[in-house]
């Protein structure tokens, strides 16, 4: 099998798994217990916190463990909204955010908060100056993602963060697609809150964190025990947290190498597709884009047909659309970038990672052009 869907999730690094196993077997103690047996678990959680903090250049107290990116986003959005509701009820975000950000915004809108959703240009980038103009006296939070999961485009978060700081507004970024892939320094970037998720960088599913800058107050979403300094109740997912910590350490140590390797594979795949398949356009920013992501539209083919045909050849890739009760809705990200419904329906996302090889790229470049050619023949010979 050739796995080309690393933006959806990544395989667990075997070194992460070996670090996790003792906490699923012999070290099963609750980290909050008093006896010495629980010390190993407690220390492991704190060591993982130090590793995550180090990956972000944050302090240890600024890391709150969550069940993943979705919870971190919910905690940032709702936590700030509930904490600052007396100060203001206006939040600014962008149209190309992940559903794990847009849906908490919808929830808050129903609770009486006002959401301004900024548009993007054809590369999927928001205009920082337009963002600046939309900040009001009652704005409490700006949330703009670091890199988009579909097309890979980066947002100018450094510039946005500095605007927010100047205006005295909190800035959150969903960095689930960048943490572990590229250096992310929260201090240097000027970020107040940041979401990350272990399973997007070779860690386990169900583990993530919210970076909360010292001094930023959020209302906890879960009421219960006093774990995570009262910021996230519930017995810690010890093995998951340990896995996240090791994944963070490995990412820090191997980031450069991984980027070099994966970028070369992605570039080869892109060049090959552009050479071998006519009528292809590459989406997202040509340069300011994740090094592992390739997103294309291929005229006259439906993305789900391409995905299914690739699947028959044991290649896992993703379309630009979500299947909702049988009907295929074209991606709102692509629509926001100005692509037509027709174009958006022909999208293919290929996202690579550290376990991909030259052979994977070569095989994909053999299979995909044939798949597209056959589908185009079919669509030309049918009326629907
Ligand atoms: C995957 C992803 C999420 C959700 O993270 P989970 O850990 O799966 O909940 C949020 N935002 C972005 C940009 C993502 O790619």
XYZ file of C-alpha atoms and ligand atoms in Angstrom:
399
model
C 0.000 0.000 0.000
C 1.105 3.561 -0.713
C -0.103 6.007 1.899
C -0.365 9.582 0.626
C -2.705 11.102 3.194
C -0.404 12.359 5.951
C -2.466 15.519 6.467
C -5.367 13.303 7.588
C -3.218 11.308 9.975
C 0.245 9.773 10.182
C 1.432 6.323 11.166
C 2.828 5.990 14.682
C 6.627 6.155 14.758
C 7.835 2.839 16.203
C 9.977 4.718 18.753
C 6.839 6.516 19.940
C 5.065 3.184 20.318
C 7.888 1.636 22.344
C 7.904 4.633 24.661
C 4.149 4.350 25.152
C 3.892 0.609 25.790
C 5.162 0.562 29.413
C 2.357 2.994 30.297
C -0.239 0.664 28.804
C 1.263 -2.301 30.646
C 3.138 -2.108 33.922
C 3.044 1.633 34.698
C -0.714 1.935 34.808
C -0.914 4.119 37.947
C -3.039 7.233 38.087
C -0.554 10.140 38.052
C -2.518 11.912 40.815
C -2.169 9.119 43.374
C 0.011 9.521 46.474
C 1.958 6.248 46.566
C 5.373 5.924 44.927
C 3.993 3.648 42.176
C 2.316 6.684 40.578
C 5.551 8.691 40.418
C 6.660 7.076 37.158
C 3.445 8.098 35.423
C 3.520 11.593 36.950
C 7.141 12.122 35.921
C 6.456 10.826 32.417
C 3.593 13.295 31.959
C 5.805 16.160 33.114
C 8.671 15.044 30.907
C 6.298 15.005 27.935
C 5.137 18.507 28.867
C 8.747 19.700 28.861
C 9.305 18.165 25.430
C 6.210 19.787 23.942
C 7.148 23.123 25.539
C 10.619 22.842 24.066
C 9.252 22.130 20.582
C 7.307 25.415 20.767
C 9.884 27.427 22.760
C 7.203 27.788 25.438
C 7.348 27.366 29.220
C 6.242 24.141 30.861
C 3.261 25.771 32.649
C 1.976 27.044 29.319
C 1.163 23.559 27.953
C -2.269 22.016 28.641
C -2.785 18.462 27.415
C -6.015 17.763 25.538
C -7.551 14.906 23.578
C -6.254 16.425 20.336
C -6.567 19.357 17.984
C -10.352 19.511 18.091
C -10.438 19.852 21.863
C -7.593 22.371 21.861
C -9.500 24.524 19.351
C -12.727 24.235 21.374
C -10.862 25.136 24.557
C -9.270 28.178 22.916
C -12.440 29.502 21.303
C -15.022 28.748 23.971
C -12.558 29.156 26.837
C -11.635 32.705 25.798
C -15.214 33.579 24.810
C -16.638 32.496 28.180
C -13.810 34.143 30.119
C -14.032 37.481 28.299
C -17.774 37.683 27.489
C -18.125 40.730 29.763
C -15.378 42.533 27.896
C -16.710 41.861 24.398
C -18.438 39.324 22.202
C -16.739 39.757 18.835
C -14.413 37.105 17.356
C -12.540 37.207 14.037
C -11.573 34.116 12.052
C -11.070 33.059 8.434
C -13.226 31.215 5.941
C -10.687 28.425 5.329
C -10.368 27.173 8.919
C -10.802 23.479 9.786
C -14.295 22.395 10.862
C -12.812 21.912 14.348
C -12.547 25.710 14.469
C -15.525 26.808 12.382
C -18.036 24.693 14.287
C -17.065 26.015 17.742
C -17.490 29.481 16.145
C -20.982 28.496 14.996
C -21.762 27.315 18.514
C -20.608 30.653 19.938
C -22.637 32.539 17.341
C -25.755 30.729 18.580
C -24.769 31.836 22.118
C -24.847 35.501 21.106
C -21.239 36.039 20.024
C -20.579 37.793 16.742
C -18.166 36.134 14.311
C -16.431 37.959 11.466
C -15.171 35.466 8.893
C -12.456 36.911 6.669
C -12.192 35.907 3.002
C -9.032 34.630 1.284
C -7.366 35.332 -2.049
C -6.945 32.739 -4.787
C -3.986 31.182 -2.975
C -5.984 30.850 0.231
C -4.319 33.716 2.106
C -6.168 36.282 4.228
C -5.292 39.974 4.055
C -3.716 41.029 7.360
C -4.602 44.685 6.751
C -8.241 43.754 6.231
C -8.058 41.817 9.491
C -6.660 44.897 11.217
C -9.588 46.983 9.942
C -12.132 44.473 11.222
C -10.862 44.630 14.824
C -13.342 46.548 16.997
C -13.386 47.697 20.609
C -15.457 44.626 21.523
C -13.174 42.147 19.692
C -11.833 39.602 22.189
C -10.144 37.007 19.983
C -8.658 36.485 16.536
C -8.192 32.889 15.359
C -6.392 32.172 12.099
C -4.811 28.828 11.237
C -1.072 28.503 10.603
C -1.276 26.287 7.501
C -4.361 24.950 5.789
C -4.932 21.192 5.877
C -6.308 20.951 2.327
C -4.082 23.129 0.168
C -1.198 23.688 2.607
C -1.073 27.484 2.289
C 0.497 29.415 5.194
C -1.184 32.441 6.728
C 0.866 35.507 7.686
C 0.523 34.685 11.393
C 3.528 36.696 12.534
C 1.997 39.838 11.050
C -1.459 38.953 12.403
C -0.036 38.293 15.873
C 1.706 41.663 15.936
C -1.490 43.456 14.857
C -3.414 41.658 17.615
C -0.830 42.526 20.250
C -0.853 46.186 19.177
C -4.681 46.226 19.439
C -4.753 44.312 22.722
C -6.682 41.360 21.269
C -5.818 37.707 21.951
C -4.520 35.671 19.008
C -5.072 31.928 18.622
C -3.724 29.782 15.822
C -4.683 26.241 14.820
C -1.181 24.959 14.134
C -2.155 21.298 13.851
C -0.685 21.104 10.335
C 2.592 22.867 11.139
C 3.727 21.787 14.604
C 6.129 18.895 14.106
C 6.605 19.746 10.413
C 8.280 23.155 10.602
C 9.823 25.189 13.439
C 7.104 26.969 15.430
C 8.344 29.407 18.077
C 5.378 30.877 19.950
C 7.448 33.594 21.618
C 9.046 34.798 18.423
C 5.735 34.654 16.522
C 3.859 36.453 19.313
C 1.115 33.851 19.737
C -1.235 33.780 22.745
C -2.919 30.404 22.175
C -1.976 27.545 19.832
C -3.484 24.118 19.073
C -1.493 21.018 18.166
C -2.251 17.344 17.674
C 0.052 14.317 18.106
C -1.373 12.128 15.327
C -0.425 14.666 12.658
C 3.280 14.170 13.447
C 3.756 10.447 14.071
C 2.242 10.422 17.559
C -0.918 8.673 18.779
C -4.494 9.694 18.050
C -6.411 11.226 20.950
C -3.519 13.307 22.291
C -2.791 16.980 21.732
C -2.189 20.221 23.545
C -3.162 23.836 23.825
C -0.380 26.353 24.338
C -1.727 29.045 26.655
C 0.579 32.015 27.093
C 1.242 32.847 30.726
C -1.427 35.279 31.882
C -4.088 34.214 29.354
C -7.193 33.077 31.212
C -9.635 30.602 29.718
C -12.748 29.068 31.255
C -12.344 25.293 31.528
C -14.697 23.245 29.347
C -14.759 20.189 31.614
C -15.706 20.270 35.280
C -14.150 17.553 37.376
C -10.824 16.905 39.078
C -7.950 19.330 39.397
C -5.741 17.910 36.639
C -3.766 20.233 34.346
C -3.862 23.007 37.003
C -7.681 23.095 36.851
C -7.612 23.829 33.149
C -8.592 20.343 31.891
C -10.247 17.887 34.261
C -10.025 14.104 33.843
C -7.392 11.453 34.522
C -4.511 12.051 32.137
C -4.184 9.941 28.981
C -0.732 8.944 30.209
C 0.353 6.735 27.298
C -1.020 9.232 24.768
C 0.749 12.134 26.464
C 4.006 10.155 26.622
C 3.600 9.419 22.903
C 3.007 13.086 22.159
C 6.152 13.985 24.107
C 8.332 11.530 22.219
C 6.834 12.603 18.887
C 7.674 16.227 19.800
C 11.254 15.286 20.660
C 11.696 13.309 17.432
C 10.187 16.125 15.379
C 12.655 18.578 16.887
C 15.636 16.302 16.268
C 14.700 15.212 12.754
C 12.701 18.111 11.309
C 15.377 19.323 8.906
C 16.096 15.875 7.454
C 12.406 15.047 7.115
C 11.649 18.324 5.386
C 14.487 17.853 2.916
C 13.396 14.337 2.023
C 9.649 14.943 1.870
C 9.941 18.211 -0.046
C 12.008 16.482 -2.736
C 9.388 13.719 -3.059
C 6.502 16.194 -3.211
C 8.295 18.305 -5.810
C 9.036 15.223 -7.918
C 5.408 14.157 -7.715
C 4.195 17.627 -8.656
C 6.583 17.896 -11.619
C 5.644 14.389 -12.783
C 1.904 15.065 -12.591
C 2.257 18.354 -14.458
C 4.322 16.630 -17.128
C 2.199 13.510 -17.559
C -1.348 14.776 -17.084
C -2.781 17.521 -19.259
C -5.165 20.156 -17.887
C -3.953 20.112 -14.300
C -3.729 23.122 -12.006
C -1.876 23.231 -8.706
C -3.827 24.847 -5.866
C -2.606 26.760 -2.856
C 0.288 29.167 -2.713
C 3.088 28.192 -5.130
C 5.788 28.912 -2.503
C 4.253 29.663 0.902
C 2.862 26.189 1.287
C 3.538 23.078 3.395
C 6.406 21.105 1.871
C 4.485 17.832 2.030
C 1.224 18.917 0.412
C 0.217 18.773 -3.239
C -3.292 19.800 -4.166
C -4.445 19.730 -7.781
C -7.552 20.109 -9.884
C -7.777 17.842 -12.901
C -10.267 18.956 -15.489
C -13.177 16.620 -16.333
C -12.699 14.075 -13.577
C -14.621 13.743 -10.310
C -12.351 13.548 -7.271
C -14.212 10.634 -5.671
C -13.767 8.575 -8.868
C -10.043 9.289 -8.814
C -9.793 8.359 -5.116
C -11.683 5.087 -5.619
C -9.597 4.124 -8.645
C -6.375 4.937 -6.798
C -7.675 2.854 -3.903
C -8.105 -0.142 -6.247
C -4.380 0.240 -6.930
C -3.666 0.457 -3.172
C -2.913 4.156 -3.155
C -4.500 6.232 -0.369
C -5.151 9.859 -1.266
C -7.807 12.394 -0.430
C -10.316 14.444 -2.391
C -11.062 18.062 -1.851
C -14.587 17.272 -0.816
C -16.528 15.770 2.030
C -19.163 13.131 1.428
C -22.315 14.090 3.261
C -25.162 11.547 3.127
C -24.300 10.406 -0.373
C -24.003 13.822 -1.958
C -20.557 15.216 -2.553
C -20.158 18.776 -1.324
C -17.290 20.623 -2.963
C -14.692 21.898 -0.510
C -15.554 25.264 1.080
C -11.840 26.014 1.138
C -11.555 25.752 -2.652
C -14.805 27.660 -3.162
C -13.483 30.446 -0.901
C -10.340 30.570 -3.066
C -12.575 31.341 -6.037
C -12.657 27.923 -7.695
C -15.886 26.960 -9.465
C -18.018 24.060 -8.166
C -16.863 22.071 -11.196
C -13.196 22.744 -10.447
C -13.623 22.035 -6.738
C -15.224 18.678 -7.581
C -12.119 17.609 -9.500
C -9.680 18.135 -6.635
C -7.080 15.685 -5.418
C -4.964 16.132 -2.300
C -1.782 14.190 -1.914
C 0.069 14.708 1.357
C 3.365 12.941 1.954
C 5.412 12.057 4.984
C 8.658 10.583 6.226
C 7.847 6.974 5.357
C 7.201 7.682 1.669
C 9.847 6.613 -0.830
C 10.962 7.350 -4.389
C 9.198 4.145 -5.413
C 5.915 5.456 -3.979
C 6.226 8.542 -6.146
C 7.183 6.540 -9.224
C 4.300 4.109 -8.823
C 1.839 6.945 -8.283
C 3.156 8.603 -11.429
C 2.506 5.378 -13.331
C -0.996 4.824 -11.974
C -2.532 8.301 -11.731
C -2.154 9.383 -15.388
C -3.867 6.155 -16.527
C -6.674 6.574 -13.989
C -7.287 10.145 -15.137
C -7.081 9.252 -18.813
C -9.639 6.445 -18.414
C -12.018 8.598 -16.395
C -11.794 11.363 -18.987
C -12.608 8.871 -21.750
C -15.617 7.729 -19.728
C -16.870 11.236 -19.049
C -16.458 12.193 -22.695
C -18.572 9.214 -23.771
C -21.412 9.761 -21.287
C -23.807 12.628 -20.965
C -23.960 12.999 -17.203
C -6.544 17.280 11.959
C -6.811 18.708 12.213
C -7.555 19.124 13.335
C -8.188 18.143 14.286
O -7.245 17.526 15.121
P -7.668 16.181 15.900
O -6.509 15.880 16.771
O -7.886 15.151 14.834
O -8.911 16.490 16.669
C -7.726 20.467 13.540
N -7.213 21.376 12.696
C -6.487 21.023 11.616
C -5.927 22.082 10.729
C -6.273 19.684 11.332
O -5.571 19.345 10.255
